[in-house]
mmCIF file of C-alpha atoms in Angstrom:
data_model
loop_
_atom_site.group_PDB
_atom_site.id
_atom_site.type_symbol
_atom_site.label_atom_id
_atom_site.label_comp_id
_atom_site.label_asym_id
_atom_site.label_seq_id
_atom_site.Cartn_x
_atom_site.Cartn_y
_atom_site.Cartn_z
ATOM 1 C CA UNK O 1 25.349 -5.942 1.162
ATOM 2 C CA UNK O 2 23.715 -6.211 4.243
ATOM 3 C CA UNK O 3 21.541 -9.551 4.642
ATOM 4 C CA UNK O 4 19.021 -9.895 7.607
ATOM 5 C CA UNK O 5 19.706 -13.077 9.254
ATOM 6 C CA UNK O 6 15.895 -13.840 9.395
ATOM 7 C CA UNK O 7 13.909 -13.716 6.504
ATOM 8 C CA UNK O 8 10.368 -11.941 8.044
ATOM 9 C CA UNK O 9 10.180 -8.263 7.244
ATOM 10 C CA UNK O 10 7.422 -5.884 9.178
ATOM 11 C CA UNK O 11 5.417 -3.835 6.906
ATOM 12 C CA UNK O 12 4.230 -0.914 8.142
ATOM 13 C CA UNK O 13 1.147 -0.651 5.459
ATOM 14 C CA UNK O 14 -1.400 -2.096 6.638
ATOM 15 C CA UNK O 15 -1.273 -0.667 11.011
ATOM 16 C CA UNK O 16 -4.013 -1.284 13.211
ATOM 17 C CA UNK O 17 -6.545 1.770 13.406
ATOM 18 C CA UNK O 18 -8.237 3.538 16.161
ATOM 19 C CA UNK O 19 -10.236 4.613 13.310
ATOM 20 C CA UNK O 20 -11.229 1.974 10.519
ATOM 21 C CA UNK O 21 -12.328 5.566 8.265
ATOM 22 C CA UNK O 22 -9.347 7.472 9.079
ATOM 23 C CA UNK O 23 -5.501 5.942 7.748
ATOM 24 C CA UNK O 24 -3.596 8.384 10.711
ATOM 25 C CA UNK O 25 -5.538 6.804 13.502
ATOM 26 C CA UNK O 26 -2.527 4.309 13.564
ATOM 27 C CA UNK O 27 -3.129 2.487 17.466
ATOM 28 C CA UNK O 28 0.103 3.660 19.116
ATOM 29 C CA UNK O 29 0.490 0.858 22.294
ATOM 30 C CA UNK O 30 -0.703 -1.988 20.106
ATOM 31 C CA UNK O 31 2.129 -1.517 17.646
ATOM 32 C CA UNK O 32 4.575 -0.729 20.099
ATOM 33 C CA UNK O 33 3.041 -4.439 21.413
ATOM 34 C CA UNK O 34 3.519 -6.187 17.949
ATOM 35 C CA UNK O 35 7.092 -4.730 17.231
ATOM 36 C CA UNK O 36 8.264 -5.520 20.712
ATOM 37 C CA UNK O 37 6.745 -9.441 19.801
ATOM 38 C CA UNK O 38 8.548 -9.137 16.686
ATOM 39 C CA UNK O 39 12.166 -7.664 18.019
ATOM 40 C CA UNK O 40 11.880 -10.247 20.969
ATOM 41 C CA UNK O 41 11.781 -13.617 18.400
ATOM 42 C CA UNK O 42 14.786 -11.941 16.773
ATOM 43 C CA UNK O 43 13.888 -9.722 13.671
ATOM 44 C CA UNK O 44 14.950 -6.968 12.329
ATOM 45 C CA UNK O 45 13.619 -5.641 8.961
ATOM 46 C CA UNK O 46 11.001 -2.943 9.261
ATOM 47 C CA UNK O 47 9.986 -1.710 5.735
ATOM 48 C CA UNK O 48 7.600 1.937 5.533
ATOM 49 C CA UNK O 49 7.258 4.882 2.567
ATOM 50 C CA UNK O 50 6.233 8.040 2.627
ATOM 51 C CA UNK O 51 2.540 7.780 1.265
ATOM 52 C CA UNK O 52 1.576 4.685 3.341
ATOM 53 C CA UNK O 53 -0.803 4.984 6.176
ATOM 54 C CA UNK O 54 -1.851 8.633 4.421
ATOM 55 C CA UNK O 55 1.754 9.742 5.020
ATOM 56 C CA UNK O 56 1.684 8.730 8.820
ATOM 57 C CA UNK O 57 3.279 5.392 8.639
ATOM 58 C CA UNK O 58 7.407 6.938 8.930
ATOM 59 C CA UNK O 59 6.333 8.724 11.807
ATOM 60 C CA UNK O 60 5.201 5.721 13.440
ATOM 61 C CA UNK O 61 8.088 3.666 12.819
ATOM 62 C CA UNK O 62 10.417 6.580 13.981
ATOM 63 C CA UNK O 63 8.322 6.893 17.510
ATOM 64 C CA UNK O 64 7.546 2.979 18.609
ATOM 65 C CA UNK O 65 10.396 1.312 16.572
ATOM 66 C CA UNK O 66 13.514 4.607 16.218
ATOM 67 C CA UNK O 67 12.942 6.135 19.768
ATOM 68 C CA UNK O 68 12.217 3.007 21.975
ATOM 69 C CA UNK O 69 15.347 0.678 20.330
ATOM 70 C CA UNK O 70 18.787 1.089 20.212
ATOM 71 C CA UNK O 71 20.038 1.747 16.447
ATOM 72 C CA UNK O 72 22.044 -1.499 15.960
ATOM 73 C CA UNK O 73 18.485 -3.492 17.201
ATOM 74 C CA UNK O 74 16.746 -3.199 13.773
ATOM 75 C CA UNK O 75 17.346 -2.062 10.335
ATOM 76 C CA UNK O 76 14.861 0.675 8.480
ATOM 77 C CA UNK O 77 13.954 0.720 4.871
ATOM 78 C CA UNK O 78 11.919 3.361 3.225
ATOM 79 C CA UNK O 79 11.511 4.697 -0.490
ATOM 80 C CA UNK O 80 11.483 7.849 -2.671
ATOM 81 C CA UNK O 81 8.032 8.501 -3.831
ATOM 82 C CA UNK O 82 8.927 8.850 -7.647
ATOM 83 C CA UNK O 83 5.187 8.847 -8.502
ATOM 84 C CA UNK O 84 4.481 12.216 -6.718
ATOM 85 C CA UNK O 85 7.477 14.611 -7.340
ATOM 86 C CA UNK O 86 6.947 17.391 -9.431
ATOM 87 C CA UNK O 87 10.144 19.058 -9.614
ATOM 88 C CA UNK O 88 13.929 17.974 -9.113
ATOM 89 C CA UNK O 89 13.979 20.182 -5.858
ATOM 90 C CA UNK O 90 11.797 17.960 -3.985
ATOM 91 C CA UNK O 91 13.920 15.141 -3.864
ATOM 92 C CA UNK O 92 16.456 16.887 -0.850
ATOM 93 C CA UNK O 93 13.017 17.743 0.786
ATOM 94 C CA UNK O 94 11.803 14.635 0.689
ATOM 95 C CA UNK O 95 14.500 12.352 1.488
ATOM 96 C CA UNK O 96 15.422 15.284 4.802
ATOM 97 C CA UNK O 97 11.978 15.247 6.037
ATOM 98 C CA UNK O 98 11.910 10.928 6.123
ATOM 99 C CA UNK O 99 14.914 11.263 8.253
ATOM 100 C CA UNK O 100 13.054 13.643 10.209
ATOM 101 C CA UNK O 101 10.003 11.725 10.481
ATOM 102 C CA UNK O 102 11.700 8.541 11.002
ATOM 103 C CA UNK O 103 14.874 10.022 13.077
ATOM 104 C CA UNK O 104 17.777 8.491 11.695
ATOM 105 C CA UNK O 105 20.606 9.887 10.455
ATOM 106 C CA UNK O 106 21.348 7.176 7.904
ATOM 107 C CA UNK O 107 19.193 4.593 6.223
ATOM 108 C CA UNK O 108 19.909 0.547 6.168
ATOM 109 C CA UNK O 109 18.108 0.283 2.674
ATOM 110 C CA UNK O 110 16.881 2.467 0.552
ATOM 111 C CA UNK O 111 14.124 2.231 -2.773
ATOM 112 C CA UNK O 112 12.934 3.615 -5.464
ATOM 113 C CA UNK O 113 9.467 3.383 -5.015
ATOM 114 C CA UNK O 114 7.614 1.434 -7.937
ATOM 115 C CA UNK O 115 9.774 2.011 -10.686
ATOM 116 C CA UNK O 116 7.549 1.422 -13.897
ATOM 117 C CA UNK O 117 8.099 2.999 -16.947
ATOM 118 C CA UNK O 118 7.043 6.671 -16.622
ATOM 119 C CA UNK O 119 7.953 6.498 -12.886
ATOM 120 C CA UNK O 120 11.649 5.607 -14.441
ATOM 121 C CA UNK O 121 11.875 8.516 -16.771
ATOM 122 C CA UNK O 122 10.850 10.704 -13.592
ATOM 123 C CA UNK O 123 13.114 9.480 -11.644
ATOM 124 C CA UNK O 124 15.740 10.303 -14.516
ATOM 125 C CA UNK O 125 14.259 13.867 -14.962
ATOM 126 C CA UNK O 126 14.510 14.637 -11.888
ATOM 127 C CA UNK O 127 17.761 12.842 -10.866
ATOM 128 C CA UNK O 128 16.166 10.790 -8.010
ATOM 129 C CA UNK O 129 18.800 7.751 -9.129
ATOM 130 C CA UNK O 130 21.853 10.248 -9.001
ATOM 131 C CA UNK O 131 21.123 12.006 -6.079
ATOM 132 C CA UNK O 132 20.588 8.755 -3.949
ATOM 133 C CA UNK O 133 23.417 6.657 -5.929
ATOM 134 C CA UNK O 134 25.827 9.885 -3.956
ATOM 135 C CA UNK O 135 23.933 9.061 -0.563
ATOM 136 C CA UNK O 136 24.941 5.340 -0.826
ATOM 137 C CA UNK O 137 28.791 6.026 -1.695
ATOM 138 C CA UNK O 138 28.426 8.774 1.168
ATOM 139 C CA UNK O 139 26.964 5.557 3.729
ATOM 140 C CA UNK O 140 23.629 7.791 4.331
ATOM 141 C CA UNK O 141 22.385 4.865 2.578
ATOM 142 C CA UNK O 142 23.874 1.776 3.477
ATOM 143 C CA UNK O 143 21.763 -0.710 0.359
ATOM 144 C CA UNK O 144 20.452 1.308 -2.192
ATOM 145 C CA UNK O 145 17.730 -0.507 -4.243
ATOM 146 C CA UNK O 146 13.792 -0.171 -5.709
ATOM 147 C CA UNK O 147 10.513 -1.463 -5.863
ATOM 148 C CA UNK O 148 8.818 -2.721 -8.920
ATOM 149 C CA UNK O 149 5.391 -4.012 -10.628
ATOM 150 C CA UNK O 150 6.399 -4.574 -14.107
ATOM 151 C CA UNK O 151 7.143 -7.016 -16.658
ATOM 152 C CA UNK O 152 10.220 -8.936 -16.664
ATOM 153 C CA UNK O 153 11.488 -7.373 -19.358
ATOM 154 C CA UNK O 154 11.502 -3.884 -18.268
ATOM 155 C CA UNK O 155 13.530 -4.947 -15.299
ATOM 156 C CA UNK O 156 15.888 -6.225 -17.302
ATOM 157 C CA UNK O 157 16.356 -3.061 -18.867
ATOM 158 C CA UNK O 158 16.232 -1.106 -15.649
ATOM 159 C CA UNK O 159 18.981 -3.208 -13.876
ATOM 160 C CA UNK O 160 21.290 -3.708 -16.864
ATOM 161 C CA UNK O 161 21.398 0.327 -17.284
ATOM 162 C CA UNK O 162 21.971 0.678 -13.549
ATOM 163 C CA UNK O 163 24.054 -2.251 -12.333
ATOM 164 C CA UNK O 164 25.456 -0.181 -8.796
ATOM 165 C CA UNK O 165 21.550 -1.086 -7.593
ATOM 166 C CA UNK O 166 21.650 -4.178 -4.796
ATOM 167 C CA UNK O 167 18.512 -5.443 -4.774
ATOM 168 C CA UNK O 168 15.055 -5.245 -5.789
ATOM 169 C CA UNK O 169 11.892 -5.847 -4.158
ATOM 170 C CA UNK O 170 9.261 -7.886 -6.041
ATOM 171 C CA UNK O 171 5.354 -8.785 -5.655
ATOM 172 C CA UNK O 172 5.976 -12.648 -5.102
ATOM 173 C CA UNK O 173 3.380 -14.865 -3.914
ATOM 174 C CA UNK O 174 1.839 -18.423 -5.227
ATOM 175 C CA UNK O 175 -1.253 -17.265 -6.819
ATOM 176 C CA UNK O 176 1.082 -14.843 -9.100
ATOM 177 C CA UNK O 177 4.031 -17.522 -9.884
ATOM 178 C CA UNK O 178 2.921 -17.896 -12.962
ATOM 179 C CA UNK O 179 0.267 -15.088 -13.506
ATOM 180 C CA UNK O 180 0.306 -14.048 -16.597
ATOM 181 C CA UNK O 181 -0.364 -10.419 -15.534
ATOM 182 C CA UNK O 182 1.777 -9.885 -12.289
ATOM 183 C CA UNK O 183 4.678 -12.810 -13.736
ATOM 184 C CA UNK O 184 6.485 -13.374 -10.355
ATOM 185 C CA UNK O 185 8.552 -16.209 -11.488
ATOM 186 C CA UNK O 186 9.960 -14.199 -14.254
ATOM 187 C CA UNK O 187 10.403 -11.174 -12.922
ATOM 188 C CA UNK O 188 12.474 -13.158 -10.091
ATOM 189 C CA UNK O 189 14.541 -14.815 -12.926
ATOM 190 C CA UNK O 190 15.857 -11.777 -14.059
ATOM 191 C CA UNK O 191 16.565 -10.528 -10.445
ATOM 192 C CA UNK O 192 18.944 -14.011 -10.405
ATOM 193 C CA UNK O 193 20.250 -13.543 -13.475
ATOM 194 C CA UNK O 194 21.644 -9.866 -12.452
ATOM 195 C CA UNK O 195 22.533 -11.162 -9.082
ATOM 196 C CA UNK O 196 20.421 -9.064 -6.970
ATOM 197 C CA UNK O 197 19.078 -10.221 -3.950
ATOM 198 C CA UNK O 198 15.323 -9.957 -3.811
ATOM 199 C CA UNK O 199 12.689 -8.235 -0.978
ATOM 200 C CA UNK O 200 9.400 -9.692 -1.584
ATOM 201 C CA UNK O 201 5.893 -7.712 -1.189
ATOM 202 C CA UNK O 202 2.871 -8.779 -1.292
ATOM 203 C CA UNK O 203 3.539 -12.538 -0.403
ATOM 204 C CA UNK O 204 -0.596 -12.885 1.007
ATOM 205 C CA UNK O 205 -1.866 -10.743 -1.834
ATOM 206 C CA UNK O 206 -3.492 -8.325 0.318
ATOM 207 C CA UNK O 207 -4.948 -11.012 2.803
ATOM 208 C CA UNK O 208 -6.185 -12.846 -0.232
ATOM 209 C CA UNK O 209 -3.907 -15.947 0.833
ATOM 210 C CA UNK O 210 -4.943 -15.570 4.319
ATOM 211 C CA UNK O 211 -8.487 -16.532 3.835
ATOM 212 C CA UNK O 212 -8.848 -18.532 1.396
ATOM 213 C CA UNK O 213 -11.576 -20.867 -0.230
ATOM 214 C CA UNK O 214 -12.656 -23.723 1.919
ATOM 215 C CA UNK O 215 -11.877 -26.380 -0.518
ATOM 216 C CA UNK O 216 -8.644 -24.971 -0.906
ATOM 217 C CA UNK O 217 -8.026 -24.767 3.102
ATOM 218 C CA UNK O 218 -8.972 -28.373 3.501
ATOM 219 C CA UNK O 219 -6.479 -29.033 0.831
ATOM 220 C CA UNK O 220 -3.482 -27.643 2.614
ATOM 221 C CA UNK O 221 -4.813 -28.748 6.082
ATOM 222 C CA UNK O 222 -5.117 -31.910 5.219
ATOM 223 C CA UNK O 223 -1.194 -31.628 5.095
ATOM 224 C CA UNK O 224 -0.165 -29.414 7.733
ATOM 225 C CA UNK O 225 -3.202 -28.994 10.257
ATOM 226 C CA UNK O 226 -1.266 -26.803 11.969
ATOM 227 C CA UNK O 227 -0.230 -24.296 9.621
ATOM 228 C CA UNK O 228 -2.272 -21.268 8.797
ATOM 229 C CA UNK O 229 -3.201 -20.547 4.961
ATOM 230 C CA UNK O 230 -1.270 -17.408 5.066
ATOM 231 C CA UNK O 231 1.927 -19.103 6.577
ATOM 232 C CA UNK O 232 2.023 -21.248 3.683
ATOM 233 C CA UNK O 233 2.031 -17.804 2.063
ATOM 234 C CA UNK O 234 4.630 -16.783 3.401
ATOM 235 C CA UNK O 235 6.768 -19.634 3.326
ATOM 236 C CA UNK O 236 6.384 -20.213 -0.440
ATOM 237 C CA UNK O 237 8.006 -16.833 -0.956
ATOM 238 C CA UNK O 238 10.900 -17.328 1.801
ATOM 239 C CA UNK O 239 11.744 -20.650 0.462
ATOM 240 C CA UNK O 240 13.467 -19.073 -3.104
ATOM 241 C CA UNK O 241 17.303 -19.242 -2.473
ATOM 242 C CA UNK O 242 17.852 -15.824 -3.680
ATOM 243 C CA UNK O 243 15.036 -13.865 -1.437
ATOM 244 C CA UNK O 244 16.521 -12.173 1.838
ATOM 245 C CA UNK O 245 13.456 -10.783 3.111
ATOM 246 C CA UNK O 246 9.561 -11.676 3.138
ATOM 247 C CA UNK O 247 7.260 -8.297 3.822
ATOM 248 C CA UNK O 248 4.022 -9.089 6.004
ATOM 249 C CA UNK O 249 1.635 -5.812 6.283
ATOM 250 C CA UNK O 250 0.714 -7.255 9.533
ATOM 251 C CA UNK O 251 -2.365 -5.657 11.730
ATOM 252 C CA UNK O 252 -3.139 -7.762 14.586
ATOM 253 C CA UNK O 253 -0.728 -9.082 16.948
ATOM 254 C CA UNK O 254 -2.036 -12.608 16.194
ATOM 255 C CA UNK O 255 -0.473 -11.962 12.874
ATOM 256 C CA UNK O 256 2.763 -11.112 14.289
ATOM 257 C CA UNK O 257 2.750 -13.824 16.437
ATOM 258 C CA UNK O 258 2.160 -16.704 13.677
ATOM 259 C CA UNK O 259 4.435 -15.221 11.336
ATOM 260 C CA UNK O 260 7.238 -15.086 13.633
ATOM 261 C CA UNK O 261 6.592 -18.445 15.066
ATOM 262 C CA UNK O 262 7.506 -20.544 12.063
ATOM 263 C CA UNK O 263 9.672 -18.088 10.457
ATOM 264 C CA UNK O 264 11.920 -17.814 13.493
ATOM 265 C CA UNK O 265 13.658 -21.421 12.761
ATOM 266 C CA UNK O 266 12.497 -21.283 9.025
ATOM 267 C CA UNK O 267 12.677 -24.252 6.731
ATOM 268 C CA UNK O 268 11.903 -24.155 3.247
ATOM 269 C CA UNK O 269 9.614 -25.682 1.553
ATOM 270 C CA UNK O 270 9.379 -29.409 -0.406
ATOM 271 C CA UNK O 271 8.923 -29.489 -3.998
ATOM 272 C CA UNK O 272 5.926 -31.894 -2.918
ATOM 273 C CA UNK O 273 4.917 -28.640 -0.546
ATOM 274 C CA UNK O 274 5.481 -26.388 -3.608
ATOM 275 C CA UNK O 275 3.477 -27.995 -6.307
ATOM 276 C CA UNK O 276 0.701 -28.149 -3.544
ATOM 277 C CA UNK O 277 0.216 -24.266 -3.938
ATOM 278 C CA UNK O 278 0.364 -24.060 -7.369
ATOM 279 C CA UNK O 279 -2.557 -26.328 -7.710
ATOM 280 C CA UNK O 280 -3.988 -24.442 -4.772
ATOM 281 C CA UNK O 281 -2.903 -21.106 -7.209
ATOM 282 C CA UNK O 282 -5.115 -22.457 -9.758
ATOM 283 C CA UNK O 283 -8.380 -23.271 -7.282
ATOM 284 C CA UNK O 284 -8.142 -19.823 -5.979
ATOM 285 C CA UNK O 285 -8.347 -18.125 -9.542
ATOM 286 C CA UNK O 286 -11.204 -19.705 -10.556
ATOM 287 C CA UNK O 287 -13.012 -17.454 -7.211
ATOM 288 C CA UNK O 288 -11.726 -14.021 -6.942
ATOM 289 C CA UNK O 289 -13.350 -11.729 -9.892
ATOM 290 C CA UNK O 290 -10.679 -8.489 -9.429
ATOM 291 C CA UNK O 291 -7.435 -9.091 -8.136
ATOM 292 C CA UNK O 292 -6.872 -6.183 -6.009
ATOM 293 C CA UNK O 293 -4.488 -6.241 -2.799
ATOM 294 C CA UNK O 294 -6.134 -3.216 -1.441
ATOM 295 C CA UNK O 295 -2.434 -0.920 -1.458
ATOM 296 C CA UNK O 296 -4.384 2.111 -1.564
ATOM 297 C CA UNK O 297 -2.309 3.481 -4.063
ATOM 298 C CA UNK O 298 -5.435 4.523 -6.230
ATOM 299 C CA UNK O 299 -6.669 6.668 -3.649
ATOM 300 C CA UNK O 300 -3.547 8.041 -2.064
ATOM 301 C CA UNK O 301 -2.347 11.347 -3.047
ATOM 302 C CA UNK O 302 -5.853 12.210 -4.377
ATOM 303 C CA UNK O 303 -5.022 10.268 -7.461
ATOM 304 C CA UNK O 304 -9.173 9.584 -7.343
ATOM 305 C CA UNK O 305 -10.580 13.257 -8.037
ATOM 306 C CA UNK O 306 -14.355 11.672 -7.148
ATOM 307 C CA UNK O 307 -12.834 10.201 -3.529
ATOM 308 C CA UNK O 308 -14.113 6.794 -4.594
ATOM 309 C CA UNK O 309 -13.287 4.368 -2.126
ATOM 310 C CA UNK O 310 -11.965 1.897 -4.690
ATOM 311 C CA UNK O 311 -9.891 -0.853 -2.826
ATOM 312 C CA UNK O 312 -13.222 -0.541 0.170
ATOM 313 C CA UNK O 313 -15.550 -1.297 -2.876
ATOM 314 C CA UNK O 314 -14.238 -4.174 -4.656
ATOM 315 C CA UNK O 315 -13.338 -6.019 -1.435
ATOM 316 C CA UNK O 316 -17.132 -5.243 -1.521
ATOM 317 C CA UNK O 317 -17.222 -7.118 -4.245
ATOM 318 C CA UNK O 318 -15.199 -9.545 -4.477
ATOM 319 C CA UNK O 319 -16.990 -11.135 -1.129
ATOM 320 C CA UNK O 320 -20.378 -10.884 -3.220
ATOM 321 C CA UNK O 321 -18.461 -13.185 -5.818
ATOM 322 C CA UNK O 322 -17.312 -15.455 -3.737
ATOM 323 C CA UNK O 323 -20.360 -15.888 -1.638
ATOM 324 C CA UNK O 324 -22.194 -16.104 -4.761
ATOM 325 C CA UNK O 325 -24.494 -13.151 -3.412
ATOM 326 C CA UNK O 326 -26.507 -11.843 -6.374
ATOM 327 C CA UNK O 327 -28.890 -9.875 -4.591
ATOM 328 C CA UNK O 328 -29.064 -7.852 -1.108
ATOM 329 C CA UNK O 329 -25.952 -8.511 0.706
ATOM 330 C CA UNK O 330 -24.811 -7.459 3.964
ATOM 331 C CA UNK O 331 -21.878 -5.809 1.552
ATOM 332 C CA UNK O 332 -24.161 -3.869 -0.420
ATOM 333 C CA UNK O 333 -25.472 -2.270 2.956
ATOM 334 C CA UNK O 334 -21.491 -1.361 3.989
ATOM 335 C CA UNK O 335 -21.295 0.136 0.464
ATOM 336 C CA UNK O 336 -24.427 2.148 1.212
ATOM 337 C CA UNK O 337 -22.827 3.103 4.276
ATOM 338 C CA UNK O 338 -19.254 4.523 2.693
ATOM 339 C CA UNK O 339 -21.630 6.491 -0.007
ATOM 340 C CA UNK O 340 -23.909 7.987 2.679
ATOM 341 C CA UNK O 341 -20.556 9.220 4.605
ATOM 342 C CA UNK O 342 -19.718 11.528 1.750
ATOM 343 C CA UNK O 343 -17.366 8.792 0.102
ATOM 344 C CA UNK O 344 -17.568 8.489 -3.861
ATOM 345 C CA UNK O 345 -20.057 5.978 -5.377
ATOM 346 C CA UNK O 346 -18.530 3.626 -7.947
ATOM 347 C CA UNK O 347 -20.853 5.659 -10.326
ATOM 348 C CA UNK O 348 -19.038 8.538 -10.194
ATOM 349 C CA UNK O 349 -16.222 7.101 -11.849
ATOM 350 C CA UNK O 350 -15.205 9.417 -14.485
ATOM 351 C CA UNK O 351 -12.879 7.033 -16.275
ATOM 352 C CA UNK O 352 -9.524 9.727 -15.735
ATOM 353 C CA UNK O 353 -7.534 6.578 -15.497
ATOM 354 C CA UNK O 354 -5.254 8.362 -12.867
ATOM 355 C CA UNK O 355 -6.095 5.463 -10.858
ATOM 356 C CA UNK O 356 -5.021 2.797 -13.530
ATOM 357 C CA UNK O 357 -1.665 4.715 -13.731
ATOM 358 C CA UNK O 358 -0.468 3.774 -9.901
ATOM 359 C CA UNK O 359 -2.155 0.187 -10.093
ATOM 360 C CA UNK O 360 0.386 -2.206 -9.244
ATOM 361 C CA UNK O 361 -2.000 -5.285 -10.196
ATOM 362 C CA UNK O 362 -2.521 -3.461 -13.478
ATOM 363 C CA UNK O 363 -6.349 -3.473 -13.041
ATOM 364 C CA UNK O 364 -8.469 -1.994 -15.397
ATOM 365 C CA UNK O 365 -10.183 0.023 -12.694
ATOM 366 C CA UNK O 366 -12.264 2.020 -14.799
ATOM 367 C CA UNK O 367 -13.819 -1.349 -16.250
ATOM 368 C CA UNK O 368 -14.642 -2.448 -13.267
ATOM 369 C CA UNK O 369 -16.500 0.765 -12.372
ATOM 370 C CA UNK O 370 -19.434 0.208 -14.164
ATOM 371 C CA UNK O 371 -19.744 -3.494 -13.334
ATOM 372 C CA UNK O 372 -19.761 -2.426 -9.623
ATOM 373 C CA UNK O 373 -22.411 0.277 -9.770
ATOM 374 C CA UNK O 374 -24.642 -2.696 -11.617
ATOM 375 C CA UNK O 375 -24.397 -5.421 -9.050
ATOM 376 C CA UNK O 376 -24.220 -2.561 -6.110
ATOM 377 C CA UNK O 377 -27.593 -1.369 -7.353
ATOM 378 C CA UNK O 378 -29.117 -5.054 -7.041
ATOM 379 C CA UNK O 379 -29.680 -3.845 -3.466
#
């Protein structure tokens, strides 16, 4: 298989907008900026799927990465959207119209996109795993491989029934080593113990490890003054032996720019370095009341039926929490804002669960519903 030479993936997730209110507003010429930043300091790995960016991120990558580069410059991985298919026949339409979108003719790596449990009996039903198992033998794809928020046992099963699969991409970051919940180091284990090399996603947790508490900032600066908190992110998760690429969702070509600029002549990190974070892990808990990464996946693919902005709203609150706001809040007036716009209020929740069933962070959204409309109505 196929291994980057530098471990720093681009994720196109998480684009800078024209339009904060509208995911398809992607900014054209700044990306086209940040990628050419990014190809310049030598990298290569540019990750995208079909739902991300409300289905505009391929098309993106295909016009300021596909059309402006020649093909051996970069590598392109993208991943069949398991969650949404409906029938066997739109797996062909699917995986044609990426290639469309994204104008290749073959595809460097290839995923399942989060295969969980009912997302894996799908993608048996509807013979996602056969049908791109024959594109990898035919070199359409060239590493075939998924995504996967689970527990480690499940993987097991998954990559003991299916041993042609390469690698797998993980959510791996310090504040989840040893989460109970998300179970990174595990979940890595197995990936070892199967010999799979492993992308990781999520390394900042949604920006969470980017701005962190201030106690816990003085901590790590104390050490490194000039490291950023999300390059020692970032470097935690590049620093396993076994990982070959670290995804950033970067959206601001100061992003690009420090990630490339330590992970261009990476070195790992100390076990002194190491232990730092997980005591760091353990500060950071004790502030952040939901631990959502804001994906999106709730509210992609209308998987909300009351349009509620749920990643928006417990950003929301999760500032309130840490800024130990208990009454009116500059938040609670942005929340006002979203609602007044024709967005859903957290009160409209209907507890469907359809959001629950795409969480990757296994949230109890609907939980959290009520809690929200309380401490949103404090305003």
């Amino acid at each position: 298989m196929k291994v980057p030479e530098k471990k720093l993936g681009f994720g196109f997730m998480r684009l800078p907008l024209k339009n904060k209110e509208d995911q398809t507003s992607i900014d054209i010429p700044e990306v086209e900026k940040m990628v050419d930043l990014f190809f310049q300091r030598g990298f290569t790995y540019c990750d995208t799927a079909w739902m991300y960016h409300d289905f505009a991120s391929e098309g993106t990558v295909g016009k300021v990465v596909v059309d402006r580069y020649p093909r051996d410059k970069f590598t392109i991985a993208t991943k069949m959207p398991d969650m949404m298919l409906r029938s066997a026949d739109e797996v062909e339409k699917i995986y044609e119209e990426q290639k469309k979108k994204l104008h290749v003719d073959y595809f460097d790596y290839y995923l399942v996109h989060d295969m969980n449990i009912e997302n894996y009996k799908k993608a048996k039903k509807f013979g996602v795993i056969e049908f791109l198992r024959k594109k990898r033998e035919s070199g359409e794809i060239r590493c075939l491989g998924f995504s996967i928020h689970d527990t480690p046992e499940f993987l097991d099963e998954v990559l003991t029934e299916n041993p042609f699969f390469e690698f797998v991409q993980l959510q791996i970051n310090y504040l989840d080593w040893e989460s109970a919940g998300i179970q990174s180091r595990r979940n890595y284990e197995v990936a070892v113990k199967h010999g799979k090399k492993v992308i990781v996603m999520e390394p900042v947790k949604g920006g969470t490890l980017a701005d962190v508490p201030t106690e816990v900032k003085t901590m790590l600066t104390a050490v490194h003054p000039d490291w950023s908190p999300a390059s020692w992110a970032i470097r935690f998760a590049a620093s396993l032996p076994e990982v070959m690429v670290v995804l950033s969702g970067m959206s601001t070509m100061g992003q690009v720019s420090d990630n490339t600029s330590y992970m261009e002549n990476f070195m790992p990190l100390t076990k002194e370095e190491n232990a730092l974070l997980l005591r760091a892990a353990e500060m950071i808990r004790q502030n952040i009341a939901i631990p959502c990464t804001g994906c999106r996946y709730c509210v992609e693919a209308n998987h909300c039926p009351k349009h509620i902005l749920i990643p928006r709203y417990f950003a929301l609150y999760n500032t309130r929490r840490l800024m130990h706001r208990e009454d009116f809040s500059p938040e609670i007036e942005y929340y006002d804002n979203y609602v007044a716009k024709g967005n859903g209020k957290v009160s409209d929740c209907i507890a469907c669960r359809q959001c629950e069933k795409v969480c990757p962070q296994h949230i109890h959204i609907s939980e959290w519903m009520p809690k929200l409309a309380e401490d949103f109505a404090k305003g």
